[in-house]
mmCIF file of C-alpha atoms in Angstrom:
data_model
loop_
_atom_site.group_PDB
_atom_site.id
_atom_site.type_symbol
_atom_site.label_atom_id
_atom_site.label_comp_id
_atom_site.label_asym_id
_atom_site.label_seq_id
_atom_site.Cartn_x
_atom_site.Cartn_y
_atom_site.Cartn_z
ATOM 1 C CA MET A 1 -0.236 0.149 -0.063
ATOM 2 C CA MET A 2 1.277 3.420 -0.715
ATOM 3 C CA ALA A 3 0.334 6.981 0.614
ATOM 4 C CA MET A 4 0.519 9.953 -1.181
ATOM 5 C CA LYS A 5 0.095 13.917 -0.666
ATOM 6 C CA ALA A 6 -1.038 16.289 -3.024
ATOM 7 C CA PRO A 7 -3.510 19.446 -2.664
ATOM 8 C CA ARG A 8 -5.698 16.879 -1.090
ATOM 9 C CA VAL A 9 -4.055 13.609 0.719
ATOM 10 C CA VAL A 10 -4.336 10.524 -1.336
ATOM 11 C CA MET A 11 -3.704 6.854 -0.914
ATOM 12 C CA ILE A 12 -4.252 4.362 -3.791
ATOM 13 C CA ALA A 13 -5.553 0.672 -3.792
ATOM 14 C CA LEU A 14 -5.724 -1.493 -6.701
ATOM 15 C CA LEU A 15 -9.014 -3.510 -7.539
ATOM 16 C CA MET A 16 -10.657 -5.255 -10.115
ATOM 17 C CA VAL A 17 -14.008 -3.984 -11.333
ATOM 18 C CA LEU A 18 -16.484 -6.541 -12.140
ATOM 19 C CA LEU A 19 -19.592 -5.632 -13.912
ATOM 20 C CA VAL A 20 -23.025 -5.975 -12.682
ATOM 21 C CA ILE A 21 -26.033 -5.155 -14.890
ATOM 22 C CA ALA A 22 -27.120 -2.683 -12.751
ATOM 23 C CA THR A 23 -25.697 0.539 -13.209
ATOM 24 C CA VAL A 24 -23.994 2.983 -10.540
ATOM 25 C CA SER A 25 -26.019 5.968 -11.742
ATOM 26 C CA ALA A 26 -29.158 3.902 -10.874
ATOM 27 C CA GLN A 27 -28.564 4.050 -7.207
ATOM 28 C CA GLU A 28 -31.055 6.481 -5.537
ATOM 29 C CA GLU A 29 -29.480 6.248 -1.878
ATOM 30 C CA GLN A 30 -26.685 8.637 -1.286
ATOM 31 C CA PRO A 31 -24.574 8.257 2.175
ATOM 32 C CA PRO A 32 -23.662 11.423 4.032
ATOM 33 C CA ARG A 33 -20.907 13.564 2.324
ATOM 34 C CA HIS A 34 -18.083 12.599 4.495
ATOM 35 C CA GLU A 35 -18.929 8.956 5.048
ATOM 36 C CA PRO A 36 -16.028 6.494 4.474
ATOM 37 C CA PHE A 37 -16.573 4.228 1.695
ATOM 38 C CA SER A 38 -14.660 1.696 -0.649
ATOM 39 C CA PHE A 39 -14.827 0.999 -4.595
ATOM 40 C CA ALA A 40 -13.113 -1.448 -6.729
ATOM 41 C CA VAL A 41 -11.542 -0.680 -10.160
ATOM 42 C CA PHE A 42 -10.371 -3.276 -12.795
ATOM 43 C CA GLY A 43 -9.582 -3.631 -16.310
ATOM 44 C CA ASP A 44 -8.570 -5.908 -19.291
ATOM 45 C CA CYS A 45 -9.796 -9.240 -18.863
ATOM 46 C CA GLN A 46 -10.546 -9.951 -22.432
ATOM 47 C CA PRO A 47 -9.821 -13.752 -23.138
ATOM 48 C CA TYR A 48 -8.324 -13.368 -26.909
ATOM 49 C CA GLY A 49 -10.738 -16.071 -28.234
ATOM 50 C CA ARG A 50 -9.983 -18.582 -25.350
ATOM 51 C CA GLU A 51 -12.349 -19.099 -22.441
ATOM 52 C CA PHE A 52 -12.248 -16.449 -19.486
ATOM 53 C CA SER A 53 -8.956 -16.613 -17.372
ATOM 54 C CA PRO A 54 -9.961 -18.105 -13.902
ATOM 55 C CA ILE A 55 -8.427 -14.719 -12.765
ATOM 56 C CA MET A 56 -11.667 -13.149 -13.545
ATOM 57 C CA GLU A 57 -13.701 -15.363 -11.358
ATOM 58 C CA ARG A 58 -11.389 -15.095 -8.534
ATOM 59 C CA ILE A 59 -11.514 -11.205 -8.572
ATOM 60 C CA ALA A 60 -15.272 -11.380 -8.929
ATOM 61 C CA THR A 61 -15.470 -13.692 -6.032
ATOM 62 C CA GLU A 62 -13.342 -11.307 -3.780
ATOM 63 C CA VAL A 63 -14.730 -8.240 -4.637
ATOM 64 C CA GLY A 64 -18.313 -9.602 -4.147
ATOM 65 C CA GLN A 65 -17.268 -10.149 -0.385
ATOM 66 C CA LEU A 66 -16.177 -6.741 -0.111
ATOM 67 C CA GLU A 67 -18.315 -3.746 1.421
ATOM 68 C CA VAL A 68 -18.127 -1.826 -1.908
ATOM 69 C CA PRO A 69 -21.099 0.005 -3.117
ATOM 70 C CA PHE A 70 -20.164 -0.258 -6.846
ATOM 71 C CA VAL A 71 -17.194 -1.240 -9.106
ATOM 72 C CA ILE A 72 -15.444 0.603 -11.928
ATOM 73 C CA GLY A 73 -14.211 -1.108 -15.079
ATOM 74 C CA CYS A 74 -11.493 0.248 -17.368
ATOM 75 C CA GLY A 75 -12.367 -1.491 -20.451
ATOM 76 C CA ASP A 76 -11.460 -4.477 -22.898
ATOM 77 C CA TYR A 77 -13.988 -7.037 -21.410
ATOM 78 C CA ILE A 78 -14.298 -8.950 -24.187
ATOM 79 C CA ASP A 79 -12.210 -9.713 -27.421
ATOM 80 C CA GLY A 80 -14.473 -8.155 -29.570
ATOM 81 C CA SER A 81 -15.424 -9.145 -33.430
ATOM 82 C CA ALA A 82 -17.072 -7.633 -36.418
ATOM 83 C CA ASN A 83 -19.745 -10.169 -35.996
ATOM 84 C CA GLN A 84 -22.474 -9.062 -33.605
ATOM 85 C CA THR A 85 -23.486 -12.810 -32.879
ATOM 86 C CA THR A 86 -19.963 -13.324 -31.551
ATOM 87 C CA VAL A 87 -19.879 -10.122 -29.696
ATOM 88 C CA ARG A 88 -23.224 -10.911 -27.937
ATOM 89 C CA ARG A 89 -21.662 -14.457 -27.011
ATOM 90 C CA GLN A 90 -18.714 -13.002 -25.933
ATOM 91 C CA TRP A 91 -20.566 -10.609 -23.316
ATOM 92 C CA ASN A 92 -22.572 -13.620 -22.302
ATOM 93 C CA GLY A 93 -19.222 -15.436 -21.209
ATOM 94 C CA PHE A 94 -18.214 -12.161 -19.307
ATOM 95 C CA PHE A 95 -21.471 -12.076 -17.524
ATOM 96 C CA THR A 96 -20.993 -15.639 -16.519
ATOM 97 C CA ALA A 97 -17.307 -15.012 -15.460
ATOM 98 C CA ILE A 98 -18.250 -12.337 -13.066
ATOM 99 C CA GLN A 99 -21.159 -13.870 -11.395
ATOM 100 C CA PRO A 100 -19.544 -14.334 -8.326
ATOM 101 C CA LEU A 101 -19.428 -10.459 -7.845
ATOM 102 C CA GLN A 102 -23.266 -10.858 -7.399
ATOM 103 C CA ALA A 103 -23.554 -14.017 -4.933
ATOM 104 C CA ASN A 104 -24.116 -11.880 -1.846
ATOM 105 C CA ARG A 105 -25.900 -8.907 -3.222
ATOM 106 C CA THR A 106 -26.099 -6.761 -6.491
ATOM 107 C CA ILE A 107 -23.241 -4.506 -6.648
ATOM 108 C CA PRO A 108 -23.557 -1.918 -9.300
ATOM 109 C CA VAL A 109 -21.075 -0.966 -11.955
ATOM 110 C CA ALA A 110 -19.818 1.707 -14.122
ATOM 111 C CA LEU A 111 -17.814 0.644 -17.113
ATOM 112 C CA ALA A 112 -15.639 2.634 -19.435
ATOM 113 C CA PRO A 113 -15.667 1.105 -22.897
ATOM 114 C CA GLY A 114 -12.341 -0.390 -24.381
ATOM 115 C CA ASN A 115 -11.122 -0.768 -27.801
ATOM 116 C CA HIS A 116 -11.622 -4.461 -27.954
ATOM 117 C CA ASP A 117 -15.416 -4.008 -26.654
ATOM 118 C CA ILE A 118 -15.800 -1.665 -29.732
ATOM 119 C CA ARG A 119 -13.097 -2.275 -32.260
ATOM 120 C CA GLY A 120 -14.430 0.844 -34.366
ATOM 121 C CA ILE A 121 -17.720 -0.457 -34.969
ATOM 122 C CA ARG A 122 -20.991 1.402 -34.401
ATOM 123 C CA ARG A 123 -23.187 -1.768 -33.860
ATOM 124 C CA ASN A 124 -20.695 -2.750 -31.143
ATOM 125 C CA ALA A 125 -21.198 0.618 -29.431
ATOM 126 C CA GLU A 126 -24.574 -0.072 -29.407
ATOM 127 C CA ILE A 127 -24.560 -3.346 -27.963
ATOM 128 C CA PHE A 128 -22.542 -2.100 -25.239
ATOM 129 C CA CYS A 129 -25.164 0.702 -24.251
ATOM 130 C CA GLU A 130 -27.666 -2.040 -24.370
ATOM 131 C CA HIS A 131 -26.100 -3.418 -21.568
ATOM 132 C CA PHE A 132 -24.848 -0.324 -19.810
ATOM 133 C CA ARG A 133 -26.819 2.487 -20.901
ATOM 134 C CA LYS A 134 -23.997 5.126 -22.094
ATOM 135 C CA LEU A 135 -20.533 5.263 -23.405
ATOM 136 C CA TYR A 136 -19.650 8.123 -20.994
ATOM 137 C CA HIS A 137 -21.556 9.499 -17.935
ATOM 138 C CA SER A 138 -21.033 10.895 -14.289
ATOM 139 C CA PHE A 139 -22.267 10.161 -10.962
ATOM 140 C CA ASN A 140 -21.857 11.398 -7.526
ATOM 141 C CA PHE A 141 -21.544 9.376 -4.178
ATOM 142 C CA ALA A 142 -20.977 10.453 -0.628
ATOM 143 C CA GLY A 143 -19.890 13.898 -1.969
ATOM 144 C CA CYS A 144 -17.239 12.683 -4.347
ATOM 145 C CA HIS A 145 -17.809 12.892 -8.265
ATOM 146 C CA PHE A 146 -17.046 10.028 -10.660
ATOM 147 C CA ILE A 147 -16.622 10.306 -14.509
ATOM 148 C CA ILE A 148 -16.566 7.491 -16.981
ATOM 149 C CA LEU A 149 -15.108 8.331 -20.085
ATOM 150 C CA ASP A 150 -15.179 6.893 -23.692
ATOM 151 C CA SER A 151 -11.588 6.754 -25.504
ATOM 152 C CA GLU A 152 -13.153 4.757 -28.105
ATOM 153 C CA THR A 153 -15.189 7.274 -29.949
ATOM 154 C CA ILE A 154 -16.089 5.912 -33.612
ATOM 155 C CA GLY A 155 -13.610 7.951 -35.995
ATOM 156 C CA ALA A 156 -11.949 9.774 -33.066
ATOM 157 C CA ASP A 157 -10.431 6.973 -30.954
ATOM 158 C CA ALA A 158 -7.506 7.739 -28.444
ATOM 159 C CA ARG A 159 -8.680 10.965 -27.676
ATOM 160 C CA VAL A 160 -11.595 12.846 -25.723
ATOM 161 C CA THR A 161 -12.801 15.451 -28.028
ATOM 162 C CA GLY A 162 -16.152 16.959 -29.850
ATOM 163 C CA THR A 163 -19.580 16.565 -28.128
ATOM 164 C CA GLN A 164 -17.952 14.498 -25.192
ATOM 165 C CA LEU A 165 -15.121 16.957 -24.417
ATOM 166 C CA GLN A 166 -17.837 19.921 -24.195
ATOM 167 C CA TRP A 167 -19.715 17.629 -21.918
ATOM 168 C CA LEU A 168 -16.708 16.774 -19.764
ATOM 169 C CA LYS A 169 -15.912 20.621 -19.178
ATOM 170 C CA GLN A 170 -19.439 21.282 -18.150
ATOM 171 C CA ASP A 171 -19.493 18.443 -15.832
ATOM 172 C CA LEU A 172 -16.146 19.244 -14.266
ATOM 173 C CA GLU A 173 -17.231 22.864 -13.617
ATOM 174 C CA GLU A 174 -20.276 21.513 -11.985
ATOM 175 C CA ALA A 175 -18.352 19.330 -9.893
ATOM 176 C CA LYS A 176 -15.634 21.837 -8.646
ATOM 177 C CA ASP A 177 -17.007 21.490 -5.030
ATOM 178 C CA ALA A 178 -16.836 17.740 -4.663
ATOM 179 C CA ARG A 179 -14.969 15.893 -2.030
ATOM 180 C CA PHE A 180 -12.484 14.145 -4.604
ATOM 181 C CA ILE A 181 -13.090 13.615 -8.358
ATOM 182 C CA PHE A 182 -12.164 10.245 -10.024
ATOM 183 C CA VAL A 183 -11.905 9.668 -13.812
ATOM 184 C CA ALA A 184 -12.246 6.271 -15.516
ATOM 185 C CA MET A 185 -11.167 5.648 -19.163
ATOM 186 C CA HIS A 186 -9.600 2.870 -20.926
ATOM 187 C CA ARG A 187 -6.339 4.117 -23.040
ATOM 188 C CA PRO A 188 -3.913 5.842 -20.578
ATOM 189 C CA LEU A 189 -2.796 9.384 -21.355
ATOM 190 C CA PHE A 190 0.762 8.484 -20.149
ATOM 191 C CA PRO A 191 1.103 5.023 -21.455
ATOM 192 C CA VAL A 192 4.537 3.028 -20.099
ATOM 193 C CA GLY A 193 4.898 0.071 -22.178
ATOM 194 C CA ALA A 194 3.682 -1.928 -25.457
ATOM 195 C CA ASN A 195 0.765 0.691 -26.265
ATOM 196 C CA ILE A 196 2.822 3.589 -26.379
ATOM 197 C CA GLY A 197 1.813 5.616 -29.651
ATOM 198 C CA TYR A 198 -1.489 3.780 -29.319
ATOM 199 C CA SER A 199 -2.960 5.598 -26.399
ATOM 200 C CA LEU A 200 -3.972 9.259 -25.827
ATOM 201 C CA ASP A 201 0.022 10.137 -26.738
ATOM 202 C CA LYS A 202 -1.129 9.343 -30.347
ATOM 203 C CA HIS A 203 -2.543 12.847 -30.341
ATOM 204 C CA PRO A 204 -0.193 14.576 -27.919
ATOM 205 C CA ARG A 205 -1.815 18.100 -28.285
ATOM 206 C CA ASP A 206 -5.134 16.849 -27.374
ATOM 207 C CA ARG A 207 -3.594 14.663 -24.719
ATOM 208 C CA ASP A 208 -1.876 17.454 -23.176
ATOM 209 C CA ALA A 209 -5.074 19.667 -23.332
ATOM 210 C CA LEU A 210 -6.850 16.869 -21.302
ATOM 211 C CA HIS A 211 -4.373 16.714 -18.682
ATOM 212 C CA GLN A 212 -4.412 20.545 -18.287
ATOM 213 C CA LEU A 213 -8.287 20.380 -18.056
ATOM 214 C CA PHE A 214 -7.878 17.724 -15.400
ATOM 215 C CA VAL A 215 -5.512 19.863 -13.368
ATOM 216 C CA GLN A 216 -7.584 22.985 -13.509
ATOM 217 C CA SER A 217 -10.770 21.185 -12.580
ATOM 218 C CA GLY A 218 -8.987 19.668 -9.330
ATOM 219 C CA VAL A 219 -9.308 16.075 -10.527
ATOM 220 C CA ASP A 220 -7.438 13.987 -8.021
ATOM 221 C CA ALA A 221 -7.245 10.203 -9.878
ATOM 222 C CA VAL A 222 -7.407 8.914 -13.219
ATOM 223 C CA PHE A 223 -8.014 5.077 -13.590
ATOM 224 C CA HIS A 224 -6.866 3.558 -17.121
ATOM 225 C CA GLY A 225 -6.594 -0.139 -18.639
ATOM 226 C CA HIS A 226 -5.179 -0.705 -22.119
ATOM 227 C CA GLU A 227 -1.806 -1.813 -20.952
ATOM 228 C CA HIS A 228 -1.883 -5.272 -19.269
ATOM 229 C CA LEU A 229 0.078 -4.100 -16.292
ATOM 230 C CA TYR A 230 0.020 -2.069 -13.016
ATOM 231 C CA ASN A 231 1.656 1.378 -13.009
ATOM 232 C CA HIS A 232 1.192 4.487 -10.988
ATOM 233 C CA ARG A 233 2.363 7.914 -11.659
ATOM 234 C CA GLU A 234 1.985 11.500 -10.355
ATOM 235 C CA LYS A 235 2.011 14.495 -12.494
ATOM 236 C CA ASP A 236 0.906 17.844 -11.610
ATOM 237 C CA GLY A 237 -1.010 16.578 -8.331
ATOM 238 C CA ILE A 238 -2.999 13.927 -10.536
ATOM 239 C CA HIS A 239 -2.483 10.523 -9.673
ATOM 240 C CA TYR A 240 -2.555 8.379 -12.682
ATOM 241 C CA PHE A 241 -3.215 4.521 -12.813
ATOM 242 C CA ILE A 242 -3.070 1.825 -15.201
ATOM 243 C CA THR A 243 -4.895 -1.332 -14.183
ATOM 244 C CA GLY A 244 -5.101 -3.492 -16.873
ATOM 245 C CA GLY A 245 -4.232 -6.837 -15.005
ATOM 246 C CA ALA A 246 -7.941 -8.524 -14.801
ATOM 247 C CA GLY A 247 -6.823 -11.697 -16.768
ATOM 248 C CA ALA A 248 -5.758 -10.729 -20.083
ATOM 249 C CA SER A 249 -2.076 -11.711 -21.062
ATOM 250 C CA LEU A 250 0.363 -9.849 -19.336
ATOM 251 C CA TYR A 251 2.691 -7.050 -21.062
ATOM 252 C CA ALA A 252 5.458 -7.011 -18.567
ATOM 253 C CA GLU A 253 7.683 -8.961 -15.861
ATOM 254 C CA PRO A 254 6.372 -8.788 -12.512
ATOM 255 C CA GLN A 255 8.982 -6.255 -11.247
ATOM 256 C CA ASN A 256 7.526 -3.830 -13.863
ATOM 257 C CA GLY A 257 4.065 -4.200 -12.878
ATOM 258 C CA GLY A 258 3.276 -7.632 -14.817
ATOM 259 C CA PHE A 259 1.123 -9.344 -12.649
ATOM 260 C CA HIS A 260 -2.712 -9.882 -12.409
ATOM 261 C CA HIS A 261 -4.324 -7.707 -9.994
ATOM 262 C CA TYR A 262 -7.421 -5.409 -9.068
ATOM 263 C CA LEU A 263 -7.581 -1.809 -7.181
ATOM 264 C CA LEU A 264 -9.466 -1.415 -3.874
ATOM 265 C CA VAL A 265 -9.603 2.310 -3.213
ATOM 266 C CA LYS A 266 -10.494 3.501 0.246
ATOM 267 C CA VAL A 267 -12.132 6.868 0.632
ATOM 268 C CA ASP A 268 -11.794 8.707 4.043
ATOM 269 C CA GLU A 269 -13.136 12.036 4.918
ATOM 270 C CA ASP A 270 -10.063 13.831 3.503
ATOM 271 C CA ALA A 271 -7.670 11.141 2.074
ATOM 272 C CA PHE A 272 -8.035 7.861 -0.242
ATOM 273 C CA THR A 273 -5.917 5.024 -0.358
ATOM 274 C CA VAL A 274 -5.348 2.624 -3.138
ATOM 275 C CA ASP A 275 -4.265 -1.126 -2.594
ATOM 276 C CA VAL A 276 -2.756 -3.202 -5.227
ATOM 277 C CA ARG A 277 -4.353 -6.555 -4.733
ATOM 278 C CA ARG A 278 -2.491 -9.355 -6.799
ATOM 279 C CA VAL A 279 -4.577 -12.289 -7.850
ATOM 280 C CA THR A 280 -2.693 -15.471 -8.701
ATOM 281 C CA GLN A 281 -4.325 -18.641 -10.779
#
């Protein structure tokens, strides 16, 4: 576990996000603003044409036993395809893999789409929305603001631009008094491994403008997937996490973050901690 201080005290935990068909935005009850809580984050469990890794089920089982009000996903839950029948079958496989998450109660999820989930195909984006309502959205919980972004916009992937960017600016303005602001999206702003050049760094001017928007708006942490490893860096007071270890083939050696894992984020009144929780087969 690591502790970090910025303008707001921040500690970070690693946790995998398993999805439930109930969405976070559907929650009706809001706890008091300063009430402590935890949430889970995960990314990249796509099986590449195989059966889902047992890692996914183990994460689902563990997270399902935690006292978390919701989980967040950072994309690439399926392998994806141009064939919609195949895509629907893959989503059914994913839902089966994460069933243990719902063993004790319904845990809502907020999922950012990944490049494998969409593959630049409009119908795949529509299927995603059939299950999870929206490609990007935001919600509040216990005085904190959560933003789910879409880095896979058809015709404008690896960037946040156009209508989504205008929405984001307005959303951040309205959230300026939030206790903490957390963002989740698939492709990293600052990749560290095999996806350098295939993440938001593909469009450096747009990437830098997005980072500055986060800085100016008081964003505390950003969670990504895409690279199948764990990484954390702090830049201008923002904590950037890559959590792509929910079962997909790993991109790095263990000492460089190449291990299966999920994140558990614990939020207190004026600080949050992030635990990197390793999972083995």
